[in-house]
Coordinates of N, CA and C in Angstrom, one line a residue:
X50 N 0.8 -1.2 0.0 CA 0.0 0.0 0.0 C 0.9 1.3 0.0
X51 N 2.1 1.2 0.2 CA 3.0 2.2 0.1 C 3.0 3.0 2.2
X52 N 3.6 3.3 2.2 CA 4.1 4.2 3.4 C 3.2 5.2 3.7
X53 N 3.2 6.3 2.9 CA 2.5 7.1 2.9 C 1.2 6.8 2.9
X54 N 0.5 5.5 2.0 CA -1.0 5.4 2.0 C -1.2 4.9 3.7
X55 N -0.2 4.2 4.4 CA -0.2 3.2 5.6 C 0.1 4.6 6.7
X56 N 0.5 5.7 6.5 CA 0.5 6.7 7.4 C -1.0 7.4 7.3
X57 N -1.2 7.5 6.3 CA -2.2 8.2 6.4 C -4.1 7.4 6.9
X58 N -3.5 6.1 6.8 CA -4.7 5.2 7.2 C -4.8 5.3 8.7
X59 N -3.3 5.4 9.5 CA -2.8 5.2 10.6 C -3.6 6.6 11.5
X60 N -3.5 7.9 10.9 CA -4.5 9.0 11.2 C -5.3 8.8 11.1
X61 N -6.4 8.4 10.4 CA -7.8 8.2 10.7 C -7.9 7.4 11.6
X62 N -7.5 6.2 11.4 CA -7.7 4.9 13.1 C -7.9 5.6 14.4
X63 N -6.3 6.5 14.4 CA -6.3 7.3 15.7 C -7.3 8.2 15.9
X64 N -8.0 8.8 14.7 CA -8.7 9.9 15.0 C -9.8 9.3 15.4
X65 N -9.9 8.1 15.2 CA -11.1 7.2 15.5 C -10.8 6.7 17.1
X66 N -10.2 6.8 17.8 CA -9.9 6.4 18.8 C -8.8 4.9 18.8
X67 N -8.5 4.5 17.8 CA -7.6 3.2 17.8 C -6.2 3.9 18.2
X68 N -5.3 2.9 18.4 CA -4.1 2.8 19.2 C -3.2 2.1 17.6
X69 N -2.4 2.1 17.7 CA -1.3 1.4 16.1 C -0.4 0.5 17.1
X70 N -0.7 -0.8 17.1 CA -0.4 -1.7 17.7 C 1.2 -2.2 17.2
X71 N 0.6 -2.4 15.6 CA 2.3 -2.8 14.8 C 2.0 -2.1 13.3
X72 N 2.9 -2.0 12.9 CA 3.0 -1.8 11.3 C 3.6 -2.5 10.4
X73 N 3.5 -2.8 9.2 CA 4.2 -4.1 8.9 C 4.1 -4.7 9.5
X74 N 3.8 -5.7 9.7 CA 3.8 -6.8 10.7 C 4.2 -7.9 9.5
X75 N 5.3 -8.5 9.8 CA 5.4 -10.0 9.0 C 5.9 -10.9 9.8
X76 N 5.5 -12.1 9.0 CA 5.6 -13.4 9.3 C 6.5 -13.9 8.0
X77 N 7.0 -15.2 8.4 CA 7.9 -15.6 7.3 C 7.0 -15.7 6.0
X78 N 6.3 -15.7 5.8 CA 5.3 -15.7 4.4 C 4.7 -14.6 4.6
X79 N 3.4 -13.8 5.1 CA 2.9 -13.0 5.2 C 3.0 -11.8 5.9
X80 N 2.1 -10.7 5.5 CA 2.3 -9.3 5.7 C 1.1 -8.8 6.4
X81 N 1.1 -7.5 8.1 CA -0.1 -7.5 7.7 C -0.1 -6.0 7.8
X82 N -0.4 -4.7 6.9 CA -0.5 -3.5 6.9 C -0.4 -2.9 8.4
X83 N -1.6 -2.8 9.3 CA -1.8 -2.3 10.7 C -2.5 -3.2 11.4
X84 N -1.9 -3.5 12.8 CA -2.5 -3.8 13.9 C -2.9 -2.8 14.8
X85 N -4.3 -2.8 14.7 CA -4.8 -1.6 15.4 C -5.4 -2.0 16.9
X86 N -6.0 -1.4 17.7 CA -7.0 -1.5 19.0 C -7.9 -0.4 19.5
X87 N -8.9 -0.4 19.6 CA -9.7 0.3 20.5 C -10.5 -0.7 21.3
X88 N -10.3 -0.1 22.7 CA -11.3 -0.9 23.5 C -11.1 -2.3 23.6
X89 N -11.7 -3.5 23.3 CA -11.5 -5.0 23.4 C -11.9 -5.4 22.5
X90 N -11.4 -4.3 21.1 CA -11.1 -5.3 19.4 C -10.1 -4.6 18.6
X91 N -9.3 -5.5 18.7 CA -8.1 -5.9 18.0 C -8.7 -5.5 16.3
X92 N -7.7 -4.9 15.1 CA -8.2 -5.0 13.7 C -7.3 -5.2 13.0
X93 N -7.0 -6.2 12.2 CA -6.1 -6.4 11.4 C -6.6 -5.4 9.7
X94 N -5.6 -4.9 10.0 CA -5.8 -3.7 8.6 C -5.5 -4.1 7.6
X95 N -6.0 -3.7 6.5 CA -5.3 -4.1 5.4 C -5.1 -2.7 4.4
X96 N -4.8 -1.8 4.3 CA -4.5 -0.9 3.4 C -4.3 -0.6 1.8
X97 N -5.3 0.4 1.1 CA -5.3 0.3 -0.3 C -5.5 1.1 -0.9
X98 N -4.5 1.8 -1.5 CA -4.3 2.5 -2.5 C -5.7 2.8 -3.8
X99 N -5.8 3.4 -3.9 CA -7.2 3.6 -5.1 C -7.2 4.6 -5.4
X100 N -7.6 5.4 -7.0 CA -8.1 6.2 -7.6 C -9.6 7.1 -7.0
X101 N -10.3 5.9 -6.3 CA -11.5 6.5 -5.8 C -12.0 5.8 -4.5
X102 N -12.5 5.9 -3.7 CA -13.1 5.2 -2.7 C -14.6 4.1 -2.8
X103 N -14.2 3.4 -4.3 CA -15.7 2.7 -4.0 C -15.2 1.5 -4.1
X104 N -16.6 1.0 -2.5 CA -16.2 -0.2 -2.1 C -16.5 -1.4 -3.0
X105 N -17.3 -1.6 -4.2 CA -16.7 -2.8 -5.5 C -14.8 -2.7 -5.3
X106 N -15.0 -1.5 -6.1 CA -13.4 -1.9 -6.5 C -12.4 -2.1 -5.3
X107 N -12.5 -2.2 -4.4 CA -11.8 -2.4 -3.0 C -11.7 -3.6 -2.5
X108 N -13.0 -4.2 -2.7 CA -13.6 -5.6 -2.5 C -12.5 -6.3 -3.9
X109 N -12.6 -6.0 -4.9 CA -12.4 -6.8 -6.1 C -10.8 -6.6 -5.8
X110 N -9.9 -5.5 -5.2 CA -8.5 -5.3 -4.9 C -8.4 -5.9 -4.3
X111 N -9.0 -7.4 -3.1 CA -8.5 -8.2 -2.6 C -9.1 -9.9 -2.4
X112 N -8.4 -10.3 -3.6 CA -9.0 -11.9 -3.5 C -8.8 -12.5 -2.2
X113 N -9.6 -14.3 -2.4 CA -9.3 -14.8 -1.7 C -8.2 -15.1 -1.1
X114 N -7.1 -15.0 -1.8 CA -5.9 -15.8 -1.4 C -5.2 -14.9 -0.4
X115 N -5.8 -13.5 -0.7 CA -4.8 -12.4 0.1 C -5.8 -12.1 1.4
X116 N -7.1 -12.4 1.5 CA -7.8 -12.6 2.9 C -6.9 -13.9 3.6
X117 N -7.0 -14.9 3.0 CA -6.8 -16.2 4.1 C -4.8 -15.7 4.4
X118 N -4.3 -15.5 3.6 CA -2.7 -14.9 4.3 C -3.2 -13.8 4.9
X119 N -4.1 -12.8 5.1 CA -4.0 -11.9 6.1 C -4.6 -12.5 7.2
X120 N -5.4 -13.3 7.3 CA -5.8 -14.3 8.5 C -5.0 -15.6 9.0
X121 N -4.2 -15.3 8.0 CA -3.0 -16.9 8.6 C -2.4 -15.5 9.3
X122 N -1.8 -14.5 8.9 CA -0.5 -13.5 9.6 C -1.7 -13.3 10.7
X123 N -2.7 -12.9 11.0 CA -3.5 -12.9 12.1 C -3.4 -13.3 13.2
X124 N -3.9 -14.9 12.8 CA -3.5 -15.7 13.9 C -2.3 -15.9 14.4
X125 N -1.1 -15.8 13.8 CA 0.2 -15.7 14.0 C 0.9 -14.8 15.2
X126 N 0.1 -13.1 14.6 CA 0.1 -12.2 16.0 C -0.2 -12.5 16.7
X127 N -1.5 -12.9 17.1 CA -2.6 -13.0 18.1 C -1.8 -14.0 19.2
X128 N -1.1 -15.3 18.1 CA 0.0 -16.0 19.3 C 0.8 -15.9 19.8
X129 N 1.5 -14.6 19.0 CA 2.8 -14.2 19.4 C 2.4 -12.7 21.0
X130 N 1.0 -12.3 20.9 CA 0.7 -11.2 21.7 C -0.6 -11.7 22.5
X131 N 0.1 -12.8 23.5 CA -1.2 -12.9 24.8 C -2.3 -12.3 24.9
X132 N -2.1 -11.1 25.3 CA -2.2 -10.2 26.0 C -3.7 -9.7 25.6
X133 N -3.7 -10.0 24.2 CA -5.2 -9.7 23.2 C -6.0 -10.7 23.0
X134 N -5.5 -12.1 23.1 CA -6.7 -13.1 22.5 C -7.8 -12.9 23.4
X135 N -8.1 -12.5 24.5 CA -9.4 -12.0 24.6 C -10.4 -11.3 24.0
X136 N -9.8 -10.3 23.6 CA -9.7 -9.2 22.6 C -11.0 -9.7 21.4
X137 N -12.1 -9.1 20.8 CA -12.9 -9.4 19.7 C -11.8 -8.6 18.9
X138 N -12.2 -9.8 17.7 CA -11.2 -9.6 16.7 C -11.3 -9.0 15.1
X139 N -11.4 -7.9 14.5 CA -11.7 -7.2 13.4 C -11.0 -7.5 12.1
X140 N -11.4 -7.7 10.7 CA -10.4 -7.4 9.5 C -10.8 -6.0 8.9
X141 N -10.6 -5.1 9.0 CA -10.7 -3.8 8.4 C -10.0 -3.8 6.9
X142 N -10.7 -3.1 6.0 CA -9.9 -2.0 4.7 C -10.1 -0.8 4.8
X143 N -9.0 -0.1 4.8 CA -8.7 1.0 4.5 C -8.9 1.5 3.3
X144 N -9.1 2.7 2.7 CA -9.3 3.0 1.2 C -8.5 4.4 1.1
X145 N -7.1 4.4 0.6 CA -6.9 5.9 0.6 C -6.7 6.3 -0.9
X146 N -7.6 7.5 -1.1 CA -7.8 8.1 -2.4 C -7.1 9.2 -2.7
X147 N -6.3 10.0 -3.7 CA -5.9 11.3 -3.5 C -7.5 12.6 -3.4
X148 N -6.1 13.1 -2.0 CA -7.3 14.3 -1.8 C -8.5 14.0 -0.8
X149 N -8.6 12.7 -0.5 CA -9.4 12.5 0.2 C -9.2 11.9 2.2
X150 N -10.1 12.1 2.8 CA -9.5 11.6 3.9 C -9.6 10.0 4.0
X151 N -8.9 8.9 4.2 CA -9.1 7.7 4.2 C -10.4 7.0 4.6
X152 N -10.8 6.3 3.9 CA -12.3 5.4 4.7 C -12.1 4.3 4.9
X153 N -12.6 3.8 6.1 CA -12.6 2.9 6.6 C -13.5 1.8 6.4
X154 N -13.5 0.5 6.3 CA -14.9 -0.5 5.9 C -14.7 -1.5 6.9
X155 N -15.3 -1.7 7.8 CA -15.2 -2.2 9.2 C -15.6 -4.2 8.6
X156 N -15.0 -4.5 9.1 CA -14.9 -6.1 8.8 C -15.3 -6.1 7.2
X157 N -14.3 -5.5 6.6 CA -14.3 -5.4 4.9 C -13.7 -6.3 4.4
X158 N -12.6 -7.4 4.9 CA -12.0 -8.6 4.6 C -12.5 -9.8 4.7

């Protein structure tokens, strides 16, 4: 998603009250954009670049194969960080467009 799209996703979360738990996050195979938190849910981000903010094309920017590796890198945190599996657990997309402020699509993965 580039740096800058992953900074600027990272402002809205916070503005939203989330916390930026990790960035980049990888595992020997997979990646995961942002691990966020507010309250007692955890959200595995996924961050995306786009021309416009509509949710078709955002949806269609992420097949199956790239949900179930963002849910294998998931679980992976989740075992590596006790401290959350309590925690209700979120897949978020991010949408950052030029010019626009990022949107968020709450269990969009």
């Amino acid at each position: 998603a580039g740096l800058r799209s992953e900074w600027l996703a990272s402002l809205a979360l916070m503005a939203n009250g989330y916390r930026i738990l990790d960035r980049r996050w990888k595992s020997a195979a997979d990646e995961i954009d942002l691990v966020a938190a507010r309250g007692r849910r955890v959200v595995f981000v996924e961050v995306k670049h786009r021309g416009g903010l509509d949710d078709a094309e955002a949806h269609a920017a992420i097949g199956p194969a790239q949900r179930a590796r963002i849910r294998r890198a998931a679980e992976l945190w989740m075992a590596r960080h006790p401290r959350y599996r309590t925690h209700d657990i979120g897949f978020d997309l991010v949408l950052v467009a030029p010019l626009r402020w990022p949107r968020r699509i709450e269990n969009g993965l």
